Amino acid sequence: MLRLMTETAKLQMKQSFARPMFRFCLIANPFLNTILLYEMFLGAGEEDFFSYVVLGAGLMGLWSCICFSSAGDINRERYMGTLALVFAAPSSFQAVIYGKIIGNTLLSLFSFVVSLLTAALLFRVPVTVHAPGFFAVAFLAAVVSFIAISSVIACLLTLSRKTELYMNLLELPLALLCGFVFPVEMLPKPLQLCSALLSPTHAARLLRMSVTASPDRALFLRELAVLCVLTLLYLSGAVLLYKRIDKRVRIRATLDVA
Amino acid sequence: MADAVIEVKDLKREYVSTKGLFQRSKRVVKAVDGVSFCVNRGEIFGLLGQNGAGKTTTVKMLTTLLAPTAGVCRVLGHDCFGEEKHIRSRINFIFGGEFGVYRRLSARDNLRYFAHLYLLDRKVSEVRIEELLALTDLADRADDLAETYSKGMIQRLQIARGLINDPEILFMDEPTVGLDPVGARMLRDIIRRLKEQGRTVLLTTHYLKEAEELCDHMVIVNHGRVAVAGTPAEIRGHHGSLEDAYLALVGGEEDASADD
Ligand SMILES: Nc1ncnc2c1ncn2[C@@H]1O[C@H](COP(=O)(O)OP(=O)(O)OP(=O)(O)O)[C@@H](O)[C@H]1O
Ligand SMILES: [Mg+2]
């Protein structure tokens, strides 16, 4: 089971990287976003480059990669005719989905490296992390939470043949709602409620907290707790969804396009 | 009475599709409309019929990919919908055409990955993969990416993939589509060898000669129903060939597949 997941993750990384669109999302996207955000923040007289420019571009890059690969891959496999094969294999379909998502997420982390390098080399933005310990915890929690939210999305997308549409609908709104590039507090109140329910919001906040200064331990832990609870909710949601979806796809015949 | 490994009784499957954004109109296609047949262990069974007759739909239900709307659909004594856990590791299937392989992987890597999906032991699978590559005549191209293969090579890779778990029952939906004469012969030989090993094969095909040559029993479906069932000789009956018998059964009604 574990081996299947690692094999799937490896396969996924190989396949994703072979796709030009993915390489664009992974490398060009964070590079360009970093430049764009830097100029915007510079124009606005903002000084907090690391938090919003580097992390912002990195998070956006990570998110696009996840959206377009974890989600898109289901569709791609549907069109290749391999989705049905994977589904009908005796191994757990969910394990395969997780393998894919983990592979993609790990590979997508590279977008952070790109935005970091862009900011450091092009704009000489100081890239010191003030609280490396906190940052490491925040980073790990962020990765896990992204895996959780992707698994919910991937489950839902197995059900529909209009995957591509939903993928595009998801990409930017989530980046905005979760405050990747500006504080969530700038959003209207009702939207802030949405933000609070989305785990990436908290992940982004944790990352920022540990970058700028040594964070208030209590505040950090509270945010971390919220993130963990949300992540667990997403994961259990995915497990429940999967159980239903396993039957639904066969009733609605969405495994292939033939 | 021989032991029936596939039991289909009064099997039905409808596809519901909705059209239009505001005035949603529902359209129901009765793809399979009350089909019954039995397949015994160790035989080669043919499922024949016009385009759109419901062959692929039937095979999908048998291979646990599609839920039946009504009727009995059992493989190896288990329900295909609900008890698929007991079926999946013991069967496999091949759909004709250029789909169903990872095009950015080599043949060997494809087979390796599917070996993982079938939870095979690594030592066992490495040996089997070499055997299958040799069997399907892909050994010398085994490390090239599948996207560089010809149609027939992809088809042969599919065949190798379908045999990866040494299935008790192999379902084949038009497996000879796109194969050259040598490839088609190779496939027929593989099918016969499977039978010698006591395996069961259910196959759909539009090549009546092929069906006649291979099959122990067959059914011809038309409009989602069984038009006739029996051995090739029985179906041929007084007609000169299986083709004549087939045409007499389903021919003449040119609108057979014009329902979409
Ligand atoms: N996903 C689907 N949604 C709606 N209708 C479908 C779907 N799949 C198949 N059908 C319809 O069901 C009917 C039977 O299709 P099926 O693929 O089983 O035929 P077939 O016997 O395999 O034909 P062929 O020889 O062309 O492969 C056809 O009328 C087809 O249009
Ligand atoms: Mg068909």
PDB file of N, CA, C and O in Angstrom, chain B residues 46 48 217-220 228-239 241-242 244-246 249:
ATOM      1  N   GLY B  46     -17.847 -15.397 -26.961  1.00  0.00           N
ATOM      2  CA  GLY B  46     -17.908 -14.220 -27.827  1.00  0.00           C
ATOM      3  C   GLY B  46     -19.169 -13.406 -27.608  1.00  0.00           C
ATOM      4  O   GLY B  46     -20.254 -13.952 -27.428  1.00  0.00           O
ATOM      5  N   LEU B  48     -21.089 -10.600 -29.589  1.00  0.00           N
ATOM      6  CA  LEU B  48     -21.093  -9.960 -30.897  1.00  0.00           C
ATOM      7  C   LEU B  48     -22.290  -9.041 -31.040  1.00  0.00           C
ATOM      8  O   LEU B  48     -23.272  -9.169 -30.315  1.00  0.00           O
ATOM      9  N   HIS B 217     -18.678 -20.618 -27.257  1.00  0.00           N
ATOM     10  CA  HIS B 217     -20.070 -20.163 -27.287  1.00  0.00           C
ATOM     11  C   HIS B 217     -20.084 -18.682 -27.615  1.00  0.00           C
ATOM     12  O   HIS B 217     -19.095 -17.989 -27.397  1.00  0.00           O
ATOM     13  N   MET B 218     -21.213 -18.213 -28.072  1.00  0.00           N
ATOM     14  CA  MET B 218     -21.321 -16.772 -28.310  1.00  0.00           C
ATOM     15  C   MET B 218     -22.772 -16.329 -28.222  1.00  0.00           C
ATOM     16  O   MET B 218     -23.692 -17.140 -28.313  1.00  0.00           O
ATOM     17  N   VAL B 219     -22.927 -15.029 -27.998  1.00  0.00           N
ATOM     18  CA  VAL B 219     -24.266 -14.447 -28.138  1.00  0.00           C
ATOM     19  C   VAL B 219     -24.139 -13.280 -29.110  1.00  0.00           C
ATOM     20  O   VAL B 219     -23.094 -12.637 -29.186  1.00  0.00           O
ATOM     21  N   ILE B 220     -25.190 -13.044 -29.838  1.00  0.00           N
ATOM     22  CA  ILE B 220     -25.244 -11.851 -30.676  1.00  0.00           C
ATOM     23  C   ILE B 220     -26.298 -10.944 -30.059  1.00  0.00           C
ATOM     24  O   ILE B 220     -27.443 -11.362 -29.857  1.00  0.00           O
ATOM     25  N   VAL B 228     -29.509 -14.001 -30.435  1.00  0.00           N
ATOM     26  CA  VAL B 228     -29.340 -15.447 -30.546  1.00  0.00           C
ATOM     27  C   VAL B 228     -28.137 -15.872 -29.704  1.00  0.00           C
ATOM     28  O   VAL B 228     -27.230 -15.079 -29.465  1.00  0.00           O
ATOM     29  N   ALA B 229     -28.160 -17.105 -29.223  1.00  0.00           N
ATOM     30  CA  ALA B 229     -27.059 -17.610 -28.416  1.00  0.00           C
ATOM     31  C   ALA B 229     -26.776 -19.053 -28.803  1.00  0.00           C
ATOM     32  O   ALA B 229     -27.667 -19.761 -29.261  1.00  0.00           O
ATOM     33  N   GLY B 230     -25.523 -19.470 -28.640  1.00  0.00           N
ATOM     34  CA  GLY B 230     -25.193 -20.863 -28.930  1.00  0.00           C
ATOM     35  C   GLY B 230     -23.754 -21.025 -29.367  1.00  0.00           C
ATOM     36  O   GLY B 230     -22.958 -20.087 -29.260  1.00  0.00           O
ATOM     37  N   THR B 231     -23.412 -22.216 -29.860  1.00  0.00           N
ATOM     38  CA  THR B 231     -22.073 -22.424 -30.401  1.00  0.00           C
ATOM     39  C   THR B 231     -22.051 -21.821 -31.798  1.00  0.00           C
ATOM     40  O   THR B 231     -23.112 -21.617 -32.399  1.00  0.00           O
ATOM     41  N   PRO B 232     -20.866 -21.544 -32.316  1.00  0.00           N
ATOM     42  CA  PRO B 232     -20.808 -20.986 -33.673  1.00  0.00           C
ATOM     43  C   PRO B 232     -21.559 -21.863 -34.675  1.00  0.00           C
ATOM     44  O   PRO B 232     -22.284 -21.343 -35.528  1.00  0.00           O
ATOM     45  N   ALA B 233     -21.442 -23.171 -34.531  1.00  0.00           N
ATOM     46  CA  ALA B 233     -22.113 -24.070 -35.472  1.00  0.00           C
ATOM     47  C   ALA B 233     -23.626 -23.938 -35.349  1.00  0.00           C
ATOM     48  O   ALA B 233     -24.342 -23.889 -36.348  1.00  0.00           O
ATOM     49  N   GLU B 234     -24.107 -23.845 -34.112  1.00  0.00           N
ATOM     50  CA  GLU B 234     -25.551 -23.698 -33.910  1.00  0.00           C
ATOM     51  C   GLU B 234     -26.070 -22.414 -34.532  1.00  0.00           C
ATOM     52  O   GLU B 234     -27.132 -22.383 -35.139  1.00  0.00           O
ATOM     53  N   ILE B 235     -25.294 -21.355 -34.335  1.00  0.00           N
ATOM     54  CA  ILE B 235     -25.758 -20.069 -34.854  1.00  0.00           C
ATOM     55  C   ILE B 235     -25.697 -20.043 -36.381  1.00  0.00           C
ATOM     56  O   ILE B 235     -26.581 -19.510 -37.036  1.00  0.00           O
ATOM     57  N   ARG B 236     -24.658 -20.674 -36.900  1.00  0.00           N
ATOM     58  CA  ARG B 236     -24.540 -20.740 -38.354  1.00  0.00           C
ATOM     59  C   ARG B 236     -25.758 -21.454 -38.939  1.00  0.00           C
ATOM     60  O   ARG B 236     -26.328 -21.028 -39.924  1.00  0.00           O
ATOM     61  N   GLY B 237     -26.147 -22.537 -38.260  1.00  0.00           N
ATOM     62  CA  GLY B 237     -27.340 -23.283 -38.661  1.00  0.00           C
ATOM     63  C   GLY B 237     -27.320 -23.648 -40.124  1.00  0.00           C
ATOM     64  O   GLY B 237     -26.328 -24.163 -40.621  1.00  0.00           O
ATOM     65  N   HIS B 238     -28.355 -23.316 -40.804  1.00  0.00           N
ATOM     66  CA  HIS B 238     -28.447 -23.689 -42.209  1.00  0.00           C
ATOM     67  C   HIS B 238     -27.790 -22.647 -43.116  1.00  0.00           C
ATOM     68  O   HIS B 238     -27.704 -22.823 -44.307  1.00  0.00           O
ATOM     69  N   HIS B 239     -27.342 -21.520 -42.506  1.00  0.00           N
ATOM     70  CA  HIS B 239     -26.693 -20.501 -43.338  1.00  0.00           C
ATOM     71  C   HIS B 239     -25.308 -20.974 -43.771  1.00  0.00           C
ATOM     72  O   HIS B 239     -24.703 -21.808 -43.120  1.00  0.00           O
ATOM     73  N   SER B 241     -22.450 -19.335 -43.807  1.00  0.00           N
ATOM     74  CA  SER B 241     -21.359 -18.925 -42.930  1.00  0.00           C
ATOM     75  C   SER B 241     -21.952 -18.169 -41.746  1.00  0.00           C
ATOM     76  O   SER B 241     -23.133 -17.799 -41.737  1.00  0.00           O
ATOM     77  N   LEU B 242     -21.089 -17.906 -40.772  1.00  0.00           N
ATOM     78  CA  LEU B 242     -21.543 -17.154 -39.610  1.00  0.00           C
ATOM     79  C   LEU B 242     -21.969 -15.756 -40.040  1.00  0.00           C
ATOM     80  O   LEU B 242     -22.921 -15.179 -39.510  1.00  0.00           O
ATOM     81  N   ASP B 244     -23.345 -14.858 -42.846  1.00  0.00           N
ATOM     82  CA  ASP B 244     -24.706 -14.888 -43.398  1.00  0.00           C
ATOM     83  C   ASP B 244     -25.728 -14.951 -42.276  1.00  0.00           C
ATOM     84  O   ASP B 244     -26.749 -14.251 -42.308  1.00  0.00           O
ATOM     85  N   ALA B 245     -25.441 -15.784 -41.296  1.00  0.00           N
ATOM     86  CA  ALA B 245     -26.366 -15.921 -40.170  1.00  0.00           C
ATOM     87  C   ALA B 245     -26.503 -14.591 -39.441  1.00  0.00           C
ATOM     88  O   ALA B 245     -27.604 -14.169 -39.075  1.00  0.00           O
ATOM     89  N   TYR B 246     -25.358 -13.933 -39.251  1.00  0.00           N
ATOM     90  CA  TYR B 246     -25.346 -12.644 -38.545  1.00  0.00           C
ATOM     91  C   TYR B 246     -26.174 -11.619 -39.304  1.00  0.00           C
ATOM     92  O   TYR B 246     -27.025 -10.928 -38.749  1.00  0.00           O
ATOM     93  N   LEU B 249     -29.760 -12.073 -39.047  1.00  0.00           N
ATOM     94  CA  LEU B 249     -30.303 -11.700 -37.734  1.00  0.00           C
ATOM     95  C   LEU B 249     -30.422 -10.199 -37.545  1.00  0.00           C
ATOM     96  O   LEU B 249     -31.451  -9.694 -37.119  1.00  0.00           O
TER      97      LEU B 249
END
